[in-house]
Coordinates of C-alpha atoms in Angstrom, one line a residue:
Chain A
M1 CA 244.2 131.2 115.9
E2 CA 243.0 131.5 119.5
H3 CA 243.6 134.4 121.7
G4 CA 242.9 133.9 125.2
S5 CA 244.2 133.8 128.8
L6 CA 246.0 130.6 130.1
E7 CA 244.2 130.2 133.3
D8 CA 240.7 130.9 132.1
S9 CA 239.5 128.9 129.0
S10 CA 236.0 130.5 129.0
A11 CA 236.9 133.6 127.0
S12 CA 238.8 133.9 123.9
T13 CA 238.8 135.6 120.8
F14 CA 239.4 133.4 117.6
S15 CA 240.9 135.2 114.6
I16 CA 239.9 133.4 111.3
M17 CA 241.8 134.0 108.2
E18 CA 240.0 134.1 104.6
E19 CA 236.6 134.3 106.1
D20 CA 234.1 137.2 106.2
H21 CA 230.5 138.0 107.4
T22 CA 229.2 135.0 105.6
L23 CA 230.6 132.4 108.2
A24 CA 231.1 135.0 111.0
N25 CA 227.5 136.2 111.3
S26 CA 226.0 132.8 110.8
V27 CA 228.2 131.2 113.7
R28 CA 227.6 134.5 116.0
F29 CA 223.8 133.5 115.5
V30 CA 224.3 129.9 116.5
L31 CA 226.4 130.7 119.5
N32 CA 224.0 133.2 120.6
Q33 CA 221.5 130.3 120.7
D34 CA 223.4 128.1 122.7
P35 CA 222.5 128.6 126.6
R36 CA 226.3 128.1 127.6
V37 CA 227.3 131.5 125.9
A38 CA 227.3 134.6 128.0
F39 CA 228.5 137.0 125.2
C40 CA 229.4 136.6 121.6
G41 CA 230.2 138.9 118.9
Y42 CA 232.6 139.2 115.8
S43 CA 234.4 142.0 114.1
I44 CA 236.4 142.7 110.7
P45 CA 239.4 144.6 112.0
H46 CA 240.0 145.9 108.7
P47 CA 238.0 145.8 105.3
S48 CA 241.1 144.9 103.2
E49 CA 242.2 142.3 105.4
N50 CA 240.5 138.9 104.7
K51 CA 240.0 138.3 108.5
V52 CA 237.5 138.1 111.1
N53 CA 237.6 138.0 114.9
I54 CA 235.1 136.2 116.9
R55 CA 234.7 136.7 120.6
V56 CA 233.3 134.0 122.6
Q57 CA 232.6 134.3 126.5
T58 CA 230.9 131.2 128.3
T59 CA 229.3 130.7 131.6
G60 CA 232.2 128.0 132.3
D61 CA 232.8 125.6 129.4
P62 CA 235.9 126.2 127.3
A63 CA 235.1 128.8 124.7
K64 CA 237.0 126.6 122.1
D65 CA 234.7 123.7 122.7
V66 CA 231.5 125.9 122.6
L67 CA 232.7 127.3 119.2
K68 CA 233.3 123.9 117.8
D69 CA 230.1 122.7 118.9
S70 CA 228.2 125.6 117.2
L71 CA 230.2 125.0 113.9
Q72 CA 228.9 121.4 114.3
D73 CA 225.2 122.6 114.7
L74 CA 225.6 124.9 111.8
M75 CA 226.8 122.1 109.6
V76 CA 224.1 119.9 110.8
M77 CA 221.5 122.6 110.2
C78 CA 222.9 123.2 106.5
Q79 CA 222.6 119.2 105.7
H80 CA 219.2 119.5 107.0
I81 CA 218.4 122.6 104.7
R82 CA 219.9 120.9 101.8
G83 CA 217.9 117.6 102.7
T84 CA 214.7 119.5 102.9
F85 CA 215.6 121.8 99.7
D86 CA 216.1 118.6 97.7
T87 CA 212.9 116.9 98.9
A88 CA 211.1 120.1 98.2
V89 CA 212.2 120.1 94.6
A90 CA 211.7 116.6 93.8
D91 CA 207.9 117.2 95.2
F92 CA 207.5 120.3 93.2
R93 CA 208.7 118.2 90.0
G94 CA 206.3 115.5 91.0
N95 CA 203.5 117.8 91.6
K96 CA 204.1 119.5 88.2
L97 CA 204.3 116.2 86.2
A98 CA 201.1 115.0 88.0
D99 CA 199.3 118.4 87.0
A100 CA 200.4 118.0 83.5
M101 CA 198.9 114.5 83.5
D102 CA 195.4 115.9 84.9
I103 CA 195.4 118.3 82.3
D104 CA 195.8 115.6 79.5
L105 CA 193.2 113.5 80.9
N106 CA 190.8 116.3 81.2
K107 CA 191.4 117.0 77.5
K108 CA 190.7 113.5 76.5
Chain B
M1 CA 180.6 118.4 144.3
P2 CA 184.1 116.5 143.9
K3 CA 183.6 116.8 140.4
K4 CA 183.6 120.4 140.4
G5 CA 186.5 120.3 142.8
T6 CA 188.8 118.5 140.6
K7 CA 187.8 120.9 137.7
S8 CA 188.8 124.0 139.6
K9 CA 191.9 122.6 140.5
K10 CA 193.1 121.5 137.1
A11 CA 192.2 125.0 136.1
V12 CA 194.5 126.5 138.6
D13 CA 197.2 124.1 137.3
D14 CA 196.8 125.3 133.8
V15 CA 197.5 129.0 134.4
P16 CA 201.2 128.9 135.5
D17 CA 202.0 126.4 133.1
Q18 CA 200.8 128.6 130.2
Q19 CA 202.5 131.6 131.6
E20 CA 205.9 129.5 131.7
N21 CA 205.8 128.6 128.1
K22 CA 204.4 131.7 126.3
L23 CA 205.5 134.9 125.8
P24 CA 202.9 137.8 126.2
D25 CA 201.5 138.8 122.9
Y26 CA 203.4 142.0 122.6
L27 CA 206.6 140.5 123.2
E28 CA 205.9 137.5 120.9
L29 CA 205.0 140.2 118.1
Q30 CA 208.3 141.9 118.8
R31 CA 210.1 138.6 118.5
T32 CA 208.5 137.4 115.3
R33 CA 207.6 140.6 113.4
V34 CA 209.2 143.5 112.1
V35 CA 206.4 146.2 112.2
C36 CA 206.6 148.7 109.5
N37 CA 205.1 152.2 110.7
A38 CA 204.4 155.2 108.4
D39 CA 207.7 156.9 109.5
A40 CA 210.1 154.2 110.1
P41 CA 210.1 150.0 110.7
I42 CA 210.4 149.2 114.6
H43 CA 211.5 145.9 116.2
T44 CA 214.0 145.4 113.6
Q45 CA 216.6 143.8 115.7
G46 CA 214.9 140.8 117.3
F47 CA 216.1 138.7 120.1
Q48 CA 219.0 136.4 119.4
Y49 CA 220.4 135.9 122.8
S50 CA 219.4 132.5 124.3
G51 CA 218.4 133.7 127.6
A52 CA 216.5 136.9 126.5
F53 CA 213.5 135.7 128.3
A54 CA 215.0 133.8 131.1
A55 CA 213.5 136.0 133.6
M56 CA 210.0 135.0 132.5
G57 CA 210.7 131.4 132.3
V58 CA 210.7 131.4 128.4
D59 CA 213.5 129.6 126.7
N60 CA 214.7 131.5 123.8
S61 CA 217.5 128.9 122.7
V62 CA 217.2 127.1 119.3
S63 CA 218.6 123.6 119.4
V64 CA 219.2 121.7 116.1
E65 CA 216.3 119.5 116.8
K66 CA 214.0 122.5 117.1
F67 CA 215.2 124.0 114.1
C68 CA 215.0 120.8 112.1
K69 CA 211.5 120.6 113.2
N70 CA 210.4 124.2 112.3
F71 CA 212.4 124.5 109.0
K72 CA 210.3 124.2 105.9
I73 CA 210.8 124.9 102.2
D74 CA 208.2 125.7 99.9
I75 CA 208.8 126.0 96.1
K76 CA 206.7 128.5 94.1
R77 CA 208.3 128.6 90.9
L78 CA 211.0 126.6 89.2
T79 CA 212.3 126.9 85.6
E80 CA 215.4 126.4 83.7
D81 CA 217.2 129.5 84.7
D82 CA 215.1 131.1 87.7
M83 CA 213.4 130.0 90.9
E84 CA 211.5 131.3 93.7
F85 CA 210.9 129.4 97.0
D86 CA 209.8 130.2 100.7
M87 CA 212.4 129.5 103.4
I88 CA 210.5 129.3 106.6
G89 CA 211.9 128.9 110.1
V90 CA 215.5 130.2 109.5
D91 CA 217.2 133.3 110.7
A92 CA 218.4 136.4 108.4
S93 CA 222.1 135.6 109.4
I94 CA 221.9 132.2 107.6
A95 CA 219.5 133.2 104.7
N96 CA 222.0 136.0 104.1
A97 CA 225.2 133.6 104.1
F98 CA 223.6 131.7 101.4
R99 CA 222.9 134.8 99.2
R100 CA 226.4 136.1 99.9
I101 CA 227.7 132.6 98.7
L102 CA 225.7 132.3 95.7
I103 CA 226.8 135.7 94.5
A104 CA 230.3 135.7 95.6
E105 CA 231.5 132.0 96.0
V106 CA 229.7 129.6 93.8
P107 CA 232.2 128.9 91.1
T108 CA 231.7 129.1 87.4
M109 CA 233.9 128.9 84.1
A110 CA 234.5 132.3 82.2
I111 CA 237.0 133.5 79.8
E112 CA 240.1 135.0 81.5
K113 CA 242.9 134.8 78.9
I114 CA 242.7 136.1 75.3
F115 CA 245.4 135.6 72.9
M116 CA 244.8 138.2 70.3
A117 CA 246.3 137.3 67.0
D118 CA 244.6 140.2 64.9
N119 CA 242.3 142.6 65.9
T120 CA 241.5 145.6 63.0
S121 CA 238.0 146.3 64.3
V122 CA 237.2 149.8 65.8
I123 CA 236.7 147.9 69.3
A124 CA 240.1 148.0 71.6
D125 CA 241.9 144.9 72.4
E126 CA 241.0 145.4 76.3
V127 CA 237.4 146.2 75.6
L128 CA 236.8 143.3 73.5
S129 CA 238.5 141.0 76.0
H130 CA 236.3 142.3 78.7
R131 CA 233.3 141.7 76.7
L132 CA 234.4 138.1 76.0
G133 CA 234.9 137.7 79.7
L134 CA 231.4 138.5 80.5
I135 CA 230.0 135.9 78.1
P136 CA 228.2 133.0 80.4
L137 CA 229.4 129.6 79.2
D138 CA 227.6 126.5 79.3
A139 CA 229.9 124.4 81.1
D140 CA 229.5 122.6 84.4
P141 CA 232.3 124.1 86.9
R142 CA 232.3 121.0 89.0
L143 CA 233.9 118.9 86.2
F144 CA 237.0 121.3 86.2
D145 CA 239.8 122.3 88.6
Y146 CA 241.0 125.6 89.7
I147 CA 244.2 126.7 87.8
S148 CA 246.8 128.5 89.8
E149 CA 249.5 130.8 88.5
N150 CA 252.2 128.2 88.0
D151 CA 250.0 125.6 86.6
V152 CA 250.2 124.3 82.9
P153 CA 246.7 124.8 81.2
N154 CA 245.6 121.3 80.5
E155 CA 242.1 119.6 79.8
R156 CA 241.0 119.7 83.3
N157 CA 241.4 123.5 84.1
T158 CA 241.0 125.2 80.8
I159 CA 238.4 125.6 78.0
V160 CA 239.7 126.9 74.8
F161 CA 237.5 128.8 72.4
K162 CA 238.4 130.2 68.8
L163 CA 237.0 133.3 67.3
H164 CA 238.1 134.1 63.8
V165 CA 235.8 136.4 61.8
S166 CA 236.2 138.9 59.1
C167 CA 234.4 141.1 56.8
E168 CA 235.1 141.2 53.2
K169 CA 235.9 144.2 51.3
G170 CA 233.1 145.6 49.7
S171 CA 230.5 143.8 51.5
Q172 CA 228.1 145.1 54.3
R173 CA 229.2 145.6 57.8
I174 CA 228.7 142.4 59.9
T175 CA 227.8 141.8 63.6
V176 CA 229.9 139.2 65.5
K177 CA 227.8 137.1 67.8
S178 CA 228.9 135.1 70.9
G179 CA 227.6 131.9 68.7
E180 CA 230.6 132.2 66.6
L181 CA 233.0 131.2 69.5
E182 CA 234.3 127.9 68.4
W183 CA 235.3 125.4 71.0
L184 CA 238.5 123.7 70.6
P185 CA 238.4 120.4 72.5
E186 CA 241.7 119.5 71.6
G187 CA 243.2 122.8 73.1
S188 CA 245.3 125.7 71.7
Q189 CA 246.1 126.1 68.2
L190 CA 248.3 129.1 68.3
S191 CA 252.2 128.0 68.5
M192 CA 254.1 129.5 71.3
A193 CA 257.7 129.4 69.9
S194 CA 258.7 132.1 67.4
P195 CA 259.5 131.0 63.8
A196 CA 263.0 131.4 64.2
Q197 CA 263.5 128.6 66.8
S198 CA 260.7 126.4 65.7
G199 CA 262.8 123.3 66.3
D200 CA 260.4 121.8 69.0
K201 CA 257.4 121.9 66.6
Q202 CA 253.9 122.6 67.8
K203 CA 254.3 123.9 71.2
T204 CA 251.2 125.5 72.1
F205 CA 249.7 127.6 75.0
T206 CA 247.9 124.5 76.3
S207 CA 249.1 121.1 77.0
F208 CA 246.1 118.8 76.8
S209 CA 246.8 115.2 77.3
Q210 CA 243.4 114.0 75.8
S211 CA 240.6 115.6 73.9
Q212 CA 237.9 117.3 76.2
K213 CA 235.3 115.4 74.3
E214 CA 236.5 112.4 75.8
I215 CA 236.0 113.6 79.3
L216 CA 232.9 115.5 79.0
E217 CA 229.4 114.1 78.2
K218 CA 228.1 116.9 76.2
P219 CA 230.0 119.7 74.0
L220 CA 230.9 122.8 75.5
G221 CA 229.9 126.3 74.1
V222 CA 228.2 129.5 74.9
K223 CA 224.8 129.8 76.6
F224 CA 223.3 132.2 74.6
K225 CA 224.5 132.4 71.0
D226 CA 223.0 136.0 70.3
I227 CA 225.0 138.2 72.3
T228 CA 226.8 140.9 70.2
I229 CA 230.6 140.9 70.7
A230 CA 231.8 143.5 68.1
R231 CA 230.8 144.8 64.7
L232 CA 233.2 144.5 61.9
G233 CA 233.3 147.0 59.0
P234 CA 234.5 145.9 55.3
G235 CA 238.2 144.9 55.5
Q236 CA 238.2 144.3 59.2
A237 CA 239.1 140.9 61.0
I238 CA 239.2 139.5 64.5
E239 CA 241.3 136.6 65.0
L240 CA 241.9 135.3 68.7
E241 CA 241.7 132.6 71.0
A242 CA 240.2 132.5 74.5
H243 CA 241.1 130.6 77.5
A244 CA 238.2 130.0 80.1
V245 CA 239.1 128.8 83.7
K246 CA 237.3 128.2 87.0
G247 CA 236.8 131.0 89.3
V248 CA 234.4 132.7 91.9
G249 CA 232.5 135.9 92.0
K250 CA 234.3 137.8 94.8
V251 CA 237.6 137.8 92.3
H252 CA 235.5 139.1 89.3
A253 CA 231.7 139.5 88.8
K254 CA 231.9 137.4 85.6
W255 CA 232.5 134.3 87.6
S256 CA 229.3 134.8 89.6
P257 CA 226.6 132.3 88.7
V258 CA 223.6 134.3 89.5
A259 CA 222.2 137.3 87.9
T260 CA 221.2 138.1 91.0
A261 CA 220.1 136.0 94.3
W262 CA 218.0 137.9 96.8
Y263 CA 215.3 137.5 99.6
R264 CA 212.6 139.5 101.1
M265 CA 210.6 138.9 104.3
L266 CA 207.2 137.7 104.0
P267 CA 204.8 140.9 104.0
E268 CA 201.9 140.8 106.4
V269 CA 199.1 143.1 106.2
V270 CA 196.5 143.4 109.3
I271 CA 193.3 145.3 109.3
L272 CA 193.2 146.3 113.0
E273 CA 189.7 148.1 112.7
Q274 CA 187.1 147.5 110.1
I275 CA 187.4 149.7 107.4
E276 CA 184.1 150.4 105.6
G277 CA 182.3 152.4 102.9
E278 CA 183.9 155.1 100.8
E279 CA 187.0 154.7 103.0
A280 CA 187.4 151.2 102.0
E281 CA 187.2 152.0 98.3
E282 CA 189.9 154.6 98.7
L283 CA 192.1 152.3 100.3
V284 CA 191.7 149.8 97.6
K285 CA 192.5 152.5 95.0
K286 CA 195.4 153.7 97.0
C287 CA 197.5 150.6 96.9
P288 CA 199.6 150.3 93.8
V289 CA 199.9 146.7 94.0
N290 CA 196.2 145.6 94.7
V291 CA 196.9 144.1 98.1
F292 CA 193.3 145.1 99.4
D293 CA 190.0 144.0 98.0
I294 CA 186.3 145.0 98.6
E295 CA 184.0 142.5 100.3
D296 CA 180.2 143.3 99.9
L297 CA 178.5 143.2 103.1
G298 CA 174.6 141.8 102.8
N299 CA 173.1 145.2 103.5
G300 CA 174.8 147.0 100.4
G301 CA 178.0 148.0 102.6
K302 CA 181.6 147.5 101.6
R303 CA 184.4 146.4 103.7
A304 CA 188.3 146.2 102.9
V305 CA 189.7 142.8 103.1
V306 CA 193.4 142.0 102.6
A307 CA 193.4 139.7 99.6
K308 CA 197.2 139.6 98.4
P309 CA 199.6 140.2 101.1
R310 CA 202.4 138.6 99.3
A311 CA 202.4 141.3 96.6
C312 CA 202.9 144.0 99.2
T313 CA 206.1 146.1 98.4
L314 CA 205.8 147.8 101.7
C315 CA 205.4 151.2 100.1
R316 CA 203.4 152.1 103.2
E317 CA 201.0 154.3 101.3
C318 CA 198.2 152.7 102.9
V319 CA 199.6 153.4 106.7
M320 CA 200.3 157.1 105.7
G321 CA 196.7 158.2 105.0
P322 CA 193.8 159.2 107.3
C323 CA 193.0 155.7 107.9
G324 CA 196.6 154.7 108.4
E325 CA 195.8 154.0 111.9
K326 CA 193.6 151.2 111.2
I327 CA 196.2 149.1 109.2
Q328 CA 199.4 147.5 110.3
L329 CA 202.2 146.5 107.9
R330 CA 204.5 143.9 109.3
R331 CA 207.1 141.4 108.1
V332 CA 207.5 137.9 109.4
R333 CA 211.0 137.7 110.6
D334 CA 211.7 134.0 109.9
H335 CA 210.0 133.8 106.7
F336 CA 212.0 134.5 103.6
I337 CA 210.8 134.7 99.8
Y338 CA 213.8 133.7 98.1
T339 CA 214.9 134.3 94.5
I340 CA 217.6 133.0 92.5
E341 CA 218.4 133.8 88.9
S342 CA 220.8 131.6 87.2
T343 CA 223.1 133.0 84.5
G344 CA 223.0 129.5 82.9
A345 CA 225.9 127.3 83.7
L346 CA 224.0 125.5 86.6
P347 CA 220.1 125.3 87.1
P348 CA 219.1 127.4 90.0
E349 CA 218.2 124.6 92.4
V350 CA 221.8 123.1 91.7
L351 CA 223.3 126.6 92.6
F352 CA 221.5 126.7 96.0
T353 CA 222.6 123.2 97.1
E354 CA 226.2 124.1 96.0
A355 CA 225.9 127.3 98.1
V356 CA 224.6 125.1 101.0
K357 CA 227.6 122.9 100.4
I358 CA 230.1 125.6 100.4
L359 CA 228.8 126.9 104.0
E360 CA 229.1 123.3 105.2
E361 CA 232.8 123.2 103.9
K362 CA 233.8 126.6 105.8
C363 CA 232.4 125.2 108.9
E364 CA 234.4 122.0 108.5
R365 CA 237.5 124.0 107.6
V366 CA 237.3 125.9 110.7
I367 CA 236.5 123.2 113.1
S368 CA 239.7 121.4 111.7
E369 CA 241.8 124.6 112.1
L370 CA 240.6 124.7 115.7
S371 CA 241.5 121.0 116.7

């Protein structure tokens, strides 16, 4: 849900249900790295309510688009992390296998 | 002469170029390190805002390409149920998101409902049920669906176990172990209808349309067979049926797939001024985790060197003494030593991949909600 003014789309607060620090803090980080963002922050109005408010103020672009871009960026980052991690695991297993074979050769 | 002229011109061009792209050392230190002084850590906040150094002509924004270029993962240890790896080039907010998801949002299977037919042991029904809930199950949660309140338990969302043990009169006391839970791939064996209206025969608490043996590759069971559930004295017995369902750690910790998942920033120990002789030996003795070592100088002198900075627990013992001024303890802000201990349902590397996927799904959900 977006709360903003009708005339000015560059500043809005987004209320996201069923989310917490996990997503809000990561998104805040990505938003902060975006040069189009003038200010951003998030708050959890009440700890027993599963809801976060993310405030985005931009230098002109619509806040909604900037937030969407940030989420998209975060997704791409996650995909990259997953890819890197999988390769690292495969490499680690490969090296371990190679090491084991080396030891066997030395024994012979 | 013309040669010299061009050379000096080049040097002049170089200077502003460098100033534009590089932060002064003290700011670079504040940006990339947390310094742990004897009294308190400083520069803990960091600079997140993309335009933090705009006045100096330095761009602090991180594009996805820049992130992808700098991001690194280095696996240090990987066993069946725990792993340690270095995650380099990522902000604490994202590292923390993965930790939070690992603990609270990656699903597993755990016993949720107990149908107690008989319990004459000294352990109360509710305590016994709670103990059963905490037993890690060797079942891949990705093969199952969530069950909601109105769903009928079926072979896709419920795992049924039976526990039927008794201690004979006149015999020794026995210990009931988790290995005695018996998997029922065909579903519940308890009849729902009371004997009076047993017209529709064999209506049980689950409605499996096929055996779980047909849909699963390997038989299900508990991860550890030696967990004590209860003790029975002569003449006591327990007879129950346990239904395990899929859930997440934020509902109840029994569904948490990790014993724990944590990270710490890479410690960095820097000797600012040479520490020699007796002082060096004192320093080596002072450190409880042996971060420092002695290097022999040619003329019989001794000098302290940093040998194992990774072991540093940041107890700050070394910066508190008389030679504390000569040492600086720091942490690298974007280098995380990540440890994941699995409870056994999934191997740790799979858990991490699942956690990253969950963060992706969250982003996707919000994007679709916004459009």
